[in-house]
Coordinates of C-alpha atoms in Angstrom, one line a residue:
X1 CA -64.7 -58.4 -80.5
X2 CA -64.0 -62.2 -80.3
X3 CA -67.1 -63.0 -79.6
X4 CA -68.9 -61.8 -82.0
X5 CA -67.5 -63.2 -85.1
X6 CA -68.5 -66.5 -87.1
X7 CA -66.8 -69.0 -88.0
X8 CA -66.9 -71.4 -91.0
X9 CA -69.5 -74.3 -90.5
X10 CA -67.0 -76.7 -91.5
X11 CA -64.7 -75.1 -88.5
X12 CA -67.3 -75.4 -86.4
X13 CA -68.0 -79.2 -87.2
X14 CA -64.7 -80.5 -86.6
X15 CA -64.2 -78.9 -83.3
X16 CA -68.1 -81.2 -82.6
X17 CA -66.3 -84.3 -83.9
X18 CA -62.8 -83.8 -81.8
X19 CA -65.0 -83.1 -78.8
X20 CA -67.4 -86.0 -79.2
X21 CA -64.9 -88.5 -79.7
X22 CA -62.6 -86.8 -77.0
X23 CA -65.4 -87.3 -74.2
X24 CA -66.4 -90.7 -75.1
X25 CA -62.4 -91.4 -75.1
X26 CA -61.6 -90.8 -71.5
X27 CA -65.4 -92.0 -70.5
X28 CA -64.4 -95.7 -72.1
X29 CA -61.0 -95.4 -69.7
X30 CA -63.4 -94.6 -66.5
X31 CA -65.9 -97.0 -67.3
X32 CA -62.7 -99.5 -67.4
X33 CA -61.4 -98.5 -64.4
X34 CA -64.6 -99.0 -62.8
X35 CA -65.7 -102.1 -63.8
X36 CA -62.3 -103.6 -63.3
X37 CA -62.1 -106.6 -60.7
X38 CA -59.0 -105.7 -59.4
X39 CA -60.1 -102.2 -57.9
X40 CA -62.8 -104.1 -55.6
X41 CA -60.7 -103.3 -52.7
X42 CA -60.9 -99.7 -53.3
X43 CA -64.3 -100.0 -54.4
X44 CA -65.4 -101.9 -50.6
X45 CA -66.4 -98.7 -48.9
X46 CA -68.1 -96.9 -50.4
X47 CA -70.0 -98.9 -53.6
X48 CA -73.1 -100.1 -52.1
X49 CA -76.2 -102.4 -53.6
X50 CA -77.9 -100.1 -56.4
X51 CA -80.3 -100.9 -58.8
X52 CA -81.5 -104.2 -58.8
X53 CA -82.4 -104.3 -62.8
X54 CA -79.1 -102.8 -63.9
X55 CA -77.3 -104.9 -62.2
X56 CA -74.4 -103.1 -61.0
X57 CA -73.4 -101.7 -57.1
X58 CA -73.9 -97.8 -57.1
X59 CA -71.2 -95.4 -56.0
X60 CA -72.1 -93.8 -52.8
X61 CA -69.0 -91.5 -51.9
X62 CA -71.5 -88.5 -51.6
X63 CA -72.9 -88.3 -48.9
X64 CA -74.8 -85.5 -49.3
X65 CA -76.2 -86.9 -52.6
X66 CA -76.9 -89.8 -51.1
X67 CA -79.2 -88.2 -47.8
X68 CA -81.0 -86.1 -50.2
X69 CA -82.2 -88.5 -52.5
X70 CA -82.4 -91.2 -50.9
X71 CA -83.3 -91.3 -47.4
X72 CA -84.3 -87.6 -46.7
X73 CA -86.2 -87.0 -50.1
X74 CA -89.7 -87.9 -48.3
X75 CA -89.4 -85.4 -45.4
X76 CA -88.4 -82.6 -47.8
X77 CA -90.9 -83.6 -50.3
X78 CA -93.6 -83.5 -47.6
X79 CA -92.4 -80.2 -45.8
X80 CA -92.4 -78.5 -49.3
X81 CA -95.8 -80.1 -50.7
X82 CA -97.9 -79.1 -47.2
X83 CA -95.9 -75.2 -48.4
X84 CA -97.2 -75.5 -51.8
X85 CA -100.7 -76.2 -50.5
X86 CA -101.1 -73.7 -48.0
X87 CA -100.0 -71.3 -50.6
X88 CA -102.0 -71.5 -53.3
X89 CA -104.8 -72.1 -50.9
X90 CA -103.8 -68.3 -49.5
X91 CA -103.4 -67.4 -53.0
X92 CA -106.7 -68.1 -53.8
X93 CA -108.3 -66.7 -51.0
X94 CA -106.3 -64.1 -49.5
X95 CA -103.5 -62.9 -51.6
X96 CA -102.1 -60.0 -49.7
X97 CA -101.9 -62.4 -47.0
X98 CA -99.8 -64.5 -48.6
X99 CA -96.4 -63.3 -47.4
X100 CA -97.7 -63.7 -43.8
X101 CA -98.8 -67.6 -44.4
X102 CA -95.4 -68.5 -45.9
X103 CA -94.0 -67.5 -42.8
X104 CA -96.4 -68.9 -40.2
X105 CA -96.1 -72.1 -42.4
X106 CA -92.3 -71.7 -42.0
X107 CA -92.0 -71.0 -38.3
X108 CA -94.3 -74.2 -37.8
X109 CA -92.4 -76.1 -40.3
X110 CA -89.3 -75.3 -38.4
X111 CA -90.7 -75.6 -34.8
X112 CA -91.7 -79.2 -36.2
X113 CA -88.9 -80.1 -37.5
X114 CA -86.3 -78.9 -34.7
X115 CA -88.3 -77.9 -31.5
X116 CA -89.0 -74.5 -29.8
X117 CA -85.4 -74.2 -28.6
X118 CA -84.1 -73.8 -32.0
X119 CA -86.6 -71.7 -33.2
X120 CA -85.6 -69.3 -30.3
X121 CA -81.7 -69.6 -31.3
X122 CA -82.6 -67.5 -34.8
X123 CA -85.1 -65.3 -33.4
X124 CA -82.5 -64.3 -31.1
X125 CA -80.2 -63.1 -34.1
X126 CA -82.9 -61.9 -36.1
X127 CA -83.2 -59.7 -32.7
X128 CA -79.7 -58.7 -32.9
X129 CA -79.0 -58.1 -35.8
X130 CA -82.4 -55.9 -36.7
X131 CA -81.7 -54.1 -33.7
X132 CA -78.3 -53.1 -35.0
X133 CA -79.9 -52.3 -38.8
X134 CA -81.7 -49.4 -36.5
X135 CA -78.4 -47.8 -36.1
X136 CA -78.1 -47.6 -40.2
X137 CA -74.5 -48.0 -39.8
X138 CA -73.1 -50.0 -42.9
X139 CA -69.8 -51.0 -40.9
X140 CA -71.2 -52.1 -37.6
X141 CA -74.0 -54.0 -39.7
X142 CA -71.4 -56.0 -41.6
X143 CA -69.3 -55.9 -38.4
X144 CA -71.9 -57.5 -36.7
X145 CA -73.2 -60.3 -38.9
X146 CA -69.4 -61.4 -39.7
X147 CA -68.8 -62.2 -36.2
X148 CA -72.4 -63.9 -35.2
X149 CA -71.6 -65.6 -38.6
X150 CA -68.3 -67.1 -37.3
X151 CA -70.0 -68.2 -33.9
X152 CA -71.0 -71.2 -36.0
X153 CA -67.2 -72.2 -37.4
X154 CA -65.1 -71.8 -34.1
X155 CA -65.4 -73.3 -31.4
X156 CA -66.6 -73.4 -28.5
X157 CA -69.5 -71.6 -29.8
X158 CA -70.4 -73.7 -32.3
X159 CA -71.0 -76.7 -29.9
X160 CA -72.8 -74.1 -27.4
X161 CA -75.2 -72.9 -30.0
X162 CA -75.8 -76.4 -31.1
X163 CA -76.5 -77.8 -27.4
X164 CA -80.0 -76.1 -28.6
X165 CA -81.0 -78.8 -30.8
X166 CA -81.5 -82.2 -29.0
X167 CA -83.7 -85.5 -30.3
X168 CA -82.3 -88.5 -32.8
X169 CA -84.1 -86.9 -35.7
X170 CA -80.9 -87.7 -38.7
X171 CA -81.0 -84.3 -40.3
X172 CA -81.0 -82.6 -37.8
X173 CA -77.4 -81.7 -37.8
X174 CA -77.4 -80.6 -41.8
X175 CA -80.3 -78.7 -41.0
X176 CA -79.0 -76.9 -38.3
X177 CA -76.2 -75.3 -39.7
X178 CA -78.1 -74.8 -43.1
X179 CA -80.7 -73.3 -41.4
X180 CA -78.3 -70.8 -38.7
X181 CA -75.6 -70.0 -41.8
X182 CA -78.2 -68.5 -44.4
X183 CA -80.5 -66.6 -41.4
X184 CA -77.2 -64.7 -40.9
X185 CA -76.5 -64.1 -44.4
X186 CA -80.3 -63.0 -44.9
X187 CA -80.4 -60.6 -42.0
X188 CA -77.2 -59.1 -43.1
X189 CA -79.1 -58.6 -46.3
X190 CA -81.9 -56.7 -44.1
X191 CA -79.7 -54.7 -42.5
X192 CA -77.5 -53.5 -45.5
X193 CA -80.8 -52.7 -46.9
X194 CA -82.7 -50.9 -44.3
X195 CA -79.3 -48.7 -43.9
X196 CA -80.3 -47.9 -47.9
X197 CA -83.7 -46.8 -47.0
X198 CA -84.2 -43.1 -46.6
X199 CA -87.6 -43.2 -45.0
X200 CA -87.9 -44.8 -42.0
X201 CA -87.3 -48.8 -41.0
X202 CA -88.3 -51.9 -42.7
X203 CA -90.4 -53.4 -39.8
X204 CA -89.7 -56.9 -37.9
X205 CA -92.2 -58.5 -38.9
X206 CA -90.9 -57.7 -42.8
X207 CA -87.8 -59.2 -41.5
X208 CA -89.4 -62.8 -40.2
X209 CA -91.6 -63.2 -43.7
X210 CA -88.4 -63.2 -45.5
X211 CA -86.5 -65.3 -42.6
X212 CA -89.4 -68.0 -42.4
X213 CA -89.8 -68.4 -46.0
X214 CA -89.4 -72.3 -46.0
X215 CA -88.2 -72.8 -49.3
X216 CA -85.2 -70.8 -49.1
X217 CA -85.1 -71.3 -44.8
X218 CA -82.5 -74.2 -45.0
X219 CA -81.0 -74.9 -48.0
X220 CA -81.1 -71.5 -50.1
X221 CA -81.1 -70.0 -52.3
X222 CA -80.3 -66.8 -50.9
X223 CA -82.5 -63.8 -52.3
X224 CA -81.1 -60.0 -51.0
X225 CA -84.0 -58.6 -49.2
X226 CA -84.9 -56.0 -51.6
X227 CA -85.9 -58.4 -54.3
X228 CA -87.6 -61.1 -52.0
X229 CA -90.0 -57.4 -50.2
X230 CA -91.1 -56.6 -53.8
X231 CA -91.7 -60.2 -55.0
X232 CA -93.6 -60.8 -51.8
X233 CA -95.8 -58.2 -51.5
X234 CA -97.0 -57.7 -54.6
X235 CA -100.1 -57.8 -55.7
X236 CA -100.7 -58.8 -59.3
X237 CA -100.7 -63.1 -59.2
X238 CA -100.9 -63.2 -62.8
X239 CA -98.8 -65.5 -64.7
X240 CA -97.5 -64.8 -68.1
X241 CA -97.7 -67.0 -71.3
X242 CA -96.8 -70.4 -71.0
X243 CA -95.1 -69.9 -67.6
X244 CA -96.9 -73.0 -65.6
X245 CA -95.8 -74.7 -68.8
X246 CA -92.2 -73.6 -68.0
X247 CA -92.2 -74.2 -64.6
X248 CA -93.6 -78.1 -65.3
X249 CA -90.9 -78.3 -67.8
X250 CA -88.2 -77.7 -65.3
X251 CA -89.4 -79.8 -62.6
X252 CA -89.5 -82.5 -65.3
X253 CA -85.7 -82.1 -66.2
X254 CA -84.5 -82.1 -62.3
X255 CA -86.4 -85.2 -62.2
X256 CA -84.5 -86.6 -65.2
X257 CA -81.2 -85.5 -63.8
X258 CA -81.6 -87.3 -60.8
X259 CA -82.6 -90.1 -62.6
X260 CA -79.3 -89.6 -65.1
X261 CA -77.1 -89.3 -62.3
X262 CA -78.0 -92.4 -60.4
X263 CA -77.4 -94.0 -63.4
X264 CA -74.1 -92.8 -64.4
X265 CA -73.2 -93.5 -60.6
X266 CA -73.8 -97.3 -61.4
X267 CA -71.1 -97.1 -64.6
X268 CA -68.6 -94.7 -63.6
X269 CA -67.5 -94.5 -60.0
X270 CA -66.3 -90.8 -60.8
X271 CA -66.3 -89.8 -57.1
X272 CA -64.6 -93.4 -55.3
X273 CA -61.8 -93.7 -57.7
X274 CA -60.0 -90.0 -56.7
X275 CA -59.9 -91.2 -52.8
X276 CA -57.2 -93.5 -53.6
X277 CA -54.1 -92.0 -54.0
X278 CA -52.3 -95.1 -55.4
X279 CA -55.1 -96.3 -57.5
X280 CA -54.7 -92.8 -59.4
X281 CA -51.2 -93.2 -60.1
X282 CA -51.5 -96.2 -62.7
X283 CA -54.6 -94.4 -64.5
X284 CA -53.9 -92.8 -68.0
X285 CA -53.8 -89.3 -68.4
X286 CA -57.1 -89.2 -70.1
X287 CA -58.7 -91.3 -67.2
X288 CA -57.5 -88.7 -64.8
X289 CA -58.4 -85.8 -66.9
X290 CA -61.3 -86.9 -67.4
X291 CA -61.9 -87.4 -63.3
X292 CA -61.5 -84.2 -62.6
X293 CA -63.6 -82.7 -65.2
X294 CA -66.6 -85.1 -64.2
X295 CA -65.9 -84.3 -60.5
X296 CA -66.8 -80.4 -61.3
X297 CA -69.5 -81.2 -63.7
X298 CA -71.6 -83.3 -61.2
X299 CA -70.8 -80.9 -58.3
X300 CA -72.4 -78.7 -60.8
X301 CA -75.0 -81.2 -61.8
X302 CA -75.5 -81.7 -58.1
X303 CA -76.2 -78.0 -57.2
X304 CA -78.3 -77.2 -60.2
X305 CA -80.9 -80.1 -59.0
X306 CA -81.0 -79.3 -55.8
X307 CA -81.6 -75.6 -56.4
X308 CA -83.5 -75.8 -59.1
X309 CA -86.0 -77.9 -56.7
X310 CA -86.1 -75.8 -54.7
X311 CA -86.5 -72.6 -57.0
X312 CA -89.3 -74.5 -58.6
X313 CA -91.6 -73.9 -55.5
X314 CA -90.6 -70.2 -55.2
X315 CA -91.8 -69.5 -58.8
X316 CA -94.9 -71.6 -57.7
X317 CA -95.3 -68.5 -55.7
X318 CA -94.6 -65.8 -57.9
X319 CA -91.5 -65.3 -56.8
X320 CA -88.0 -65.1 -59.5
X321 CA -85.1 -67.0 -57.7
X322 CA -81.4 -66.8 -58.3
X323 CA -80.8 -68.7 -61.4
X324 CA -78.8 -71.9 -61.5
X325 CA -75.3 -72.2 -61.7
X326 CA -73.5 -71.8 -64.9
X327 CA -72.2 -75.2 -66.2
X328 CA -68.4 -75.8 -65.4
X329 CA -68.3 -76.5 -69.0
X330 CA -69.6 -73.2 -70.0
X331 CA -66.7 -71.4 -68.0
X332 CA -63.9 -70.0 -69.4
X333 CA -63.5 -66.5 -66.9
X334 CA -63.0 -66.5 -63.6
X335 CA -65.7 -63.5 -63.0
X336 CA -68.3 -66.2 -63.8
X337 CA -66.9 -69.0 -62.0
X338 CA -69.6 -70.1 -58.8
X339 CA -71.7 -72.9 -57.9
X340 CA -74.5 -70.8 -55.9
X341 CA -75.6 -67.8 -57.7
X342 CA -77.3 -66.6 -54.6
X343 CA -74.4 -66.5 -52.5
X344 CA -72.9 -64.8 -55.5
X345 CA -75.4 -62.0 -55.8
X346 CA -75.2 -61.5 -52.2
X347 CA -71.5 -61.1 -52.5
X348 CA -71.7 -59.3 -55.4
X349 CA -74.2 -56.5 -54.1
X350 CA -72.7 -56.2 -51.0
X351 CA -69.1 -56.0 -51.3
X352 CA -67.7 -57.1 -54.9
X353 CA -69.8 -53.9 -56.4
X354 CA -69.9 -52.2 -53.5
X355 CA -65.9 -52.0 -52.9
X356 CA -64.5 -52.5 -57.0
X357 CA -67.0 -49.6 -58.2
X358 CA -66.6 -50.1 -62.5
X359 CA -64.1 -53.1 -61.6
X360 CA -61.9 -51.0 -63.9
X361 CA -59.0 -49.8 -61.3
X362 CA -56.3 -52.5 -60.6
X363 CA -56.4 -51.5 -56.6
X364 CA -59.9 -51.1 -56.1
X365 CA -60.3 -54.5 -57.9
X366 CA -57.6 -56.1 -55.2
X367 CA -59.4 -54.9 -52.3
X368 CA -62.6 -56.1 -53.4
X369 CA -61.9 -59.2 -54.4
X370 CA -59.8 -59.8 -50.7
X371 CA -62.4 -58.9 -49.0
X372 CA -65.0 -61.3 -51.1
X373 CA -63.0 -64.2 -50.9
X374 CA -62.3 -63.5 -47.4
X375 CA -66.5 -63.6 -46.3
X376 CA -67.1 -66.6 -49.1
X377 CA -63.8 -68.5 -46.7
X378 CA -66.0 -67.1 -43.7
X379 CA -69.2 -68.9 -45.3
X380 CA -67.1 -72.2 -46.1
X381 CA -65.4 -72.6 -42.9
X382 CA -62.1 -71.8 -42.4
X383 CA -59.5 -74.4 -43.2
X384 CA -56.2 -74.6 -45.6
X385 CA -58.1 -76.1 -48.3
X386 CA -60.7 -73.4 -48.5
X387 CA -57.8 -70.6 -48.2
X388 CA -55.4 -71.9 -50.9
X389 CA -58.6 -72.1 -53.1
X390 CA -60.1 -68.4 -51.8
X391 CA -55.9 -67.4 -52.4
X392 CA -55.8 -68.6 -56.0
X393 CA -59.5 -67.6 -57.4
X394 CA -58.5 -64.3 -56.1
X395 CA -55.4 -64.4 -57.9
X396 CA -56.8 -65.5 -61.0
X397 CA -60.0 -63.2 -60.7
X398 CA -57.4 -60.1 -60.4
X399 CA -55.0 -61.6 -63.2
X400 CA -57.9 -61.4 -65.6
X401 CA -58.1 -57.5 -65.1
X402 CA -54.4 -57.2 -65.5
X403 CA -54.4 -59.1 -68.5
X404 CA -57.4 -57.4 -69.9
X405 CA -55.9 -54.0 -69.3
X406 CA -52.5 -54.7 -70.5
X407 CA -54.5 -56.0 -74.3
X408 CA -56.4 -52.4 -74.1
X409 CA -53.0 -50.8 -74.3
X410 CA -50.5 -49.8 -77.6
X411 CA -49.1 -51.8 -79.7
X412 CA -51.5 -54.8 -78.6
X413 CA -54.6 -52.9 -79.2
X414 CA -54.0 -51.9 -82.9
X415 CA -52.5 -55.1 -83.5
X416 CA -56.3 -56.6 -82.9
X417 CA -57.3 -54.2 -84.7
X418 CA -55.7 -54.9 -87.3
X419 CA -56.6 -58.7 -87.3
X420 CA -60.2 -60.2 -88.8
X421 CA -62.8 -60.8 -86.1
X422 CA -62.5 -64.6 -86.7
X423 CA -58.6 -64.3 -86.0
X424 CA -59.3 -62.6 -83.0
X425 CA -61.5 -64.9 -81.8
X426 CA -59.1 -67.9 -82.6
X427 CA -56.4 -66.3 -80.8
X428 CA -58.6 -64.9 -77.6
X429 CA -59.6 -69.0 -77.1
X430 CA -56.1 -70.1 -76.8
X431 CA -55.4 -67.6 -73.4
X432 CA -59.0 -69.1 -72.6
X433 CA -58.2 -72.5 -73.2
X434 CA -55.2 -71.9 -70.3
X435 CA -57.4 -70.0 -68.3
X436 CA -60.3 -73.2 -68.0
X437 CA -57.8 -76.0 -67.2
X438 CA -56.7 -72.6 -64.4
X439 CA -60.3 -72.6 -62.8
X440 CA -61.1 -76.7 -63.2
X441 CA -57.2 -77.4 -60.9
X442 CA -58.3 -74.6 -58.6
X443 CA -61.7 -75.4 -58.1
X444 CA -60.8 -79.1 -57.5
X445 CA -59.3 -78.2 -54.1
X446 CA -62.7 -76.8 -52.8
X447 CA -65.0 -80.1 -54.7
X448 CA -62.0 -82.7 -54.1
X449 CA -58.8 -82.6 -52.3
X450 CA -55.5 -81.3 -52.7
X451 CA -53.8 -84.5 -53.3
X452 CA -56.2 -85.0 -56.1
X453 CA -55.4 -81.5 -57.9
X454 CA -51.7 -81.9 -57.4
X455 CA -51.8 -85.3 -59.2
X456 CA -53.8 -84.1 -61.8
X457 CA -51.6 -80.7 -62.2
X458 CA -48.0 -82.7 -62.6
X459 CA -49.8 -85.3 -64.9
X460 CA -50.9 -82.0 -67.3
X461 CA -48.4 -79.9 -67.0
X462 CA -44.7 -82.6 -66.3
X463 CA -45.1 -86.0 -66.8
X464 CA -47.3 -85.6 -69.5
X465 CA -45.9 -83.0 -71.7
X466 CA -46.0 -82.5 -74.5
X467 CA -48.0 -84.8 -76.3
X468 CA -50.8 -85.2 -73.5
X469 CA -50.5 -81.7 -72.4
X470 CA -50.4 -80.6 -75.8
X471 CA -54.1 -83.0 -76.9
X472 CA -55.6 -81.8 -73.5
X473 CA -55.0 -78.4 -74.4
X474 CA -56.5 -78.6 -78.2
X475 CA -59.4 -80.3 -76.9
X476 CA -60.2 -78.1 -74.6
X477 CA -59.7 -75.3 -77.5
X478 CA -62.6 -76.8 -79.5
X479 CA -64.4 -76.6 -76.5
X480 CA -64.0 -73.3 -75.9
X481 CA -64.9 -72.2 -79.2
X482 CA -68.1 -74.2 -79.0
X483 CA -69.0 -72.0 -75.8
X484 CA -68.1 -68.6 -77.5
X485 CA -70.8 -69.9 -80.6
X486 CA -73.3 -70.8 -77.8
X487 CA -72.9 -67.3 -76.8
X488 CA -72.8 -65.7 -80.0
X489 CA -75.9 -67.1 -81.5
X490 CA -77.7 -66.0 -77.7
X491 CA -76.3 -62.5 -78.3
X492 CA -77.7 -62.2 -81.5
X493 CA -81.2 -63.8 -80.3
X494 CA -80.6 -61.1 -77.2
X495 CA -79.9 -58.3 -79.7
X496 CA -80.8 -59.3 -83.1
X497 CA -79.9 -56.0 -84.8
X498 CA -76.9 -53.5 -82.0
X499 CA -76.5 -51.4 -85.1
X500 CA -79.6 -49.4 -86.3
X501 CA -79.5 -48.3 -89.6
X502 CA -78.9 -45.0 -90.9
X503 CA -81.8 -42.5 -91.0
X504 CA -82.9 -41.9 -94.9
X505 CA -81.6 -38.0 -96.3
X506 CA -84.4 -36.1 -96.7
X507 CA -85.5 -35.2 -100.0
X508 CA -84.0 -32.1 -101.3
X509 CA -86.3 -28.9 -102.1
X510 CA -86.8 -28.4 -106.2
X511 CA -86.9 -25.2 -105.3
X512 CA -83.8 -24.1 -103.2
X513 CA -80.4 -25.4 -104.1
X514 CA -78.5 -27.3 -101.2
X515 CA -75.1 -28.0 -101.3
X516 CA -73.7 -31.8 -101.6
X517 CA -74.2 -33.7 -98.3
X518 CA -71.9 -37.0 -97.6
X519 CA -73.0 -40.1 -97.5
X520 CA -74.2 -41.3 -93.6
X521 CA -71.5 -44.2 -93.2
X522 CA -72.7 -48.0 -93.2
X523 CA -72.9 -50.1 -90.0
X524 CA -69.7 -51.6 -91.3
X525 CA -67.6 -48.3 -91.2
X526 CA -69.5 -46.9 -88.3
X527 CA -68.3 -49.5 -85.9
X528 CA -65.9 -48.1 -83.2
X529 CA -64.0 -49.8 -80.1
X530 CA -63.8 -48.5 -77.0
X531 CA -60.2 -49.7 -75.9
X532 CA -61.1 -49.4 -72.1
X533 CA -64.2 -52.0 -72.8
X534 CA -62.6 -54.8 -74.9
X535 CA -62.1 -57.5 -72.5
X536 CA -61.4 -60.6 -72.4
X537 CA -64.1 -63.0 -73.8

């Protein structure tokens, strides 16, 4: 209901300003902090020579950001141009070959890149595990993925699995477990399916097209197999309108985020500042507000590049990737709340789905989410970091139907109701104002550290009440309600016209004499809610 109602322009406009001036507020403090002398100390280790022109060192604290894009972005953008030949070559020539090159470029990519030894390491669990799909057991498939899965977080099988790889190739390491963590999660995905299949067995070879496919091979993202088999194999190549133009487009805006980030690491040290503790104590509330909201948006910013990179060759191919993540500013429930969409829909499909059913029984809902929080702490490594975070998303995931249930019911129902839609929505945005400062202090114990969300918790919710907590919290507000207008004007785009209009009477017979009929109701008056479907916006 909230969602769909307007608000006044001039509403609208001062929730812009507030924001506007808000961001740019606790930016100046960061920028402060970071271009203070007296933080060089803390600054030593990890601010390193950047940009000779701008003339400022460049925060380095990511090291993964850092390897990517700056001393591993010419192997990846060699392995992934020589795949982006060979295709459209194939393409060209032979296009219901295509499926096979991508994986004989793959297998020779990875052979390459990290010997015959390795290679053999995930042929042997595509082995396994395809041998096991035979069985089309659902439980022993699952069974049997979750524990050659966990060979690569315990030890000592992690360090006996690795023994494979040898050499003083870098990235080798990343690559290793990048490459051994998402063939597990893809065979699973084989399996599940081939259990699915009524007539006889996906073959092996199916199984090493969708392994070897180099795009996804190492860094995601994952496709289920069922998608990936149809995409693959089929055999129209044509593109539709404007779609090369589309695809250019988006390698053009990865570009320019890389390009934006660099920069903004060379103003605002966003990621150096949180590692010390007793630097953070003498920030201002906004300065450490703002911290952790820039931590989650670049982790964000961070994942949507390297994805979207990545996805941009697999629509080369005629393939349809996961999407990116949603923006961390665009979330306000917890059921949207992830940073890889693939590993989402894989979780989703598999066991989320699979276990809640219609996600509309409070039990049902428990189990599932345990259990999907308890493979995505599987898939991060164990550790009490990744638990309290699996612990509290799962609370607040489950909280969310409780709350949206508990609203369905007498007298709160009618009391909606009763209200105007733009009331509604008003009053829906405050419990979703709480909810996204909820998901930013639980998501910045898997992006930062404990210590970091603890600091930032007290500052919100003790030492700085009421006045900060109180500004944070209206802020945020006008935030929120810019998101539900976002969505709003896309739902109408989407579906321009739910309602269709009433079907003209016919016209009556001169001749006969009909009695009175009533009036078909307007769109207006025709509206109904269905209590068990109005959740939570």
């Amino acid at each position: 209901m909230g969602v769909k109602a307007a608000l006044p322009r001039y509403e609208l406009y001062f929730y812009n300003v507030v924001l506007c001036l808000a961001m740019l507020w606790a930016a100046s403090w960061i920028y402060e902090v970071s271009s203070s002398n007296a933080n060089r100390r803390t600054f030593k280790s990890s601010i390193k020579p950047g940009w000779y022109y701008i003339g400022r060192k460049m925060d380095m604290a990511d090291v993964e950001w850092s390897m990517w894009f700056s001393t591993f972005w010419a192997h990846i953008l060699f392995a992934l141009s020589g795949h982006v030949i060979f295709a459209k070559i194939c393409s060209l020539l032979a296009p219901q070959y295509r499926s096979l090159v991508y994986m004989v470029y793959g297998i020779l990519a990875v052979f390459t890149s990290m010997g015959w030894t390795y290679v053999t390491l995930i042929l042997s669990h595509c082995v396994l595990l395809y041998s096991i799909s035979l069985v089309k057991l659902r439980w022993m498939c699952f069974s049997t993925g979750l524990m050659t899965l966990a060979t690569f977080k315990m030890e000592p099988f992690v360090s006996w699995q690795e023994a494979f790889v040898t050499g003083g190739f870098d990235l080798r390491h990343i690559l290793f477990y990048g490459g051994c963590g998402f063939t597990i999660m893809r065979c699973m995905s084989f399996a599940l399916e081939n259990c699915e299949r009524k007539d006889g067995n996906y073959s092996f070879l199916e199984l090493l097209k969708y392994n070897f496919y180099l795009p996804f091979f190492y860094f995601g993202p994952i496709m289920t197999f069922d998608k990936f088999y149809v995409q693959a194999n089929k055999s129209d190549l044509s593109r539709k309108e404007r779609e090369m133009w589309n695809i250019s487009l988006q390698a053009l805006l990865n570009l320019g985020a890389i390009v934006m980030v660099d920069v903004l690491f060379h103003f605002m040290y966003i990621l150096t500042i949180p590692t010390d503790m007793k630097l953070l104590k003498h920030l201002s509330d906004w300065a450490l507000v703002g911290l952790a909201y820039w931590n989650l948006v670049y982790d964000w910013v961070k994942a949507a590049v390297m994805f979207g990179v990545i996805n941009t060759v697999s629509k080369l191919d005629h393939l349809d990737p996961p999407k990116p993540p949603k923006c961390i500013t665009m979330l306000y429930v917890f059921s949207e709340t992830h940073f890889d969409r693939g590993i989402n829909d894989w979780l989703c499909k598999y066991v989320y789905n699979y276990l809640g059913g219609k996600h509309d029984n409070v039990l049902d809902e428990l189990v599932a989410t345990l259990c999907t929080f308890g493979i995505t702490s599987l898939w991060l490594g164990p550790g009490w970091g990744v638990f309290i975070w699996a612990f509290l998303n799962c609370f607040g995931l489950n909280l969310e139907l409780w709350t949206t249930k508990l609203f369905s019911m007498e007298p709160f129902f009618s009391v909606e109701m009763a209200m105007s839609e733009a009331m509604s929505r008003r009053i829906r945005a405050v419990f979703n104002t709480i909810n996204f400062w909820t998901i930013v202090l639980y998501n910045l114990l898997a992006i930062n550290s404990l210590e970091f969300a603890k600091l930032v918790a007290k500052r919100l919710l003790l030492k700085g009440f009421p006045l900060s907590t109180m500004v944070v919290l209206f802020v945020t507000y006008c935030l929120v309600q810019l998101i539900k207008e976002t969505e709003r004007r896309q739902a109408l785009i989407d579906d321009p016209d739910p309602i269709p209009p009433p079907a003209p009477a016919p016209a009556p017979d001169p001749d006969t004499i009909t009695p009175t009929t009533t009036a078909a109701p307007s769109p207006a008056s025709a509206q109904t809610v269905d209590p068990s479907k109005a959740k939570s916006d």
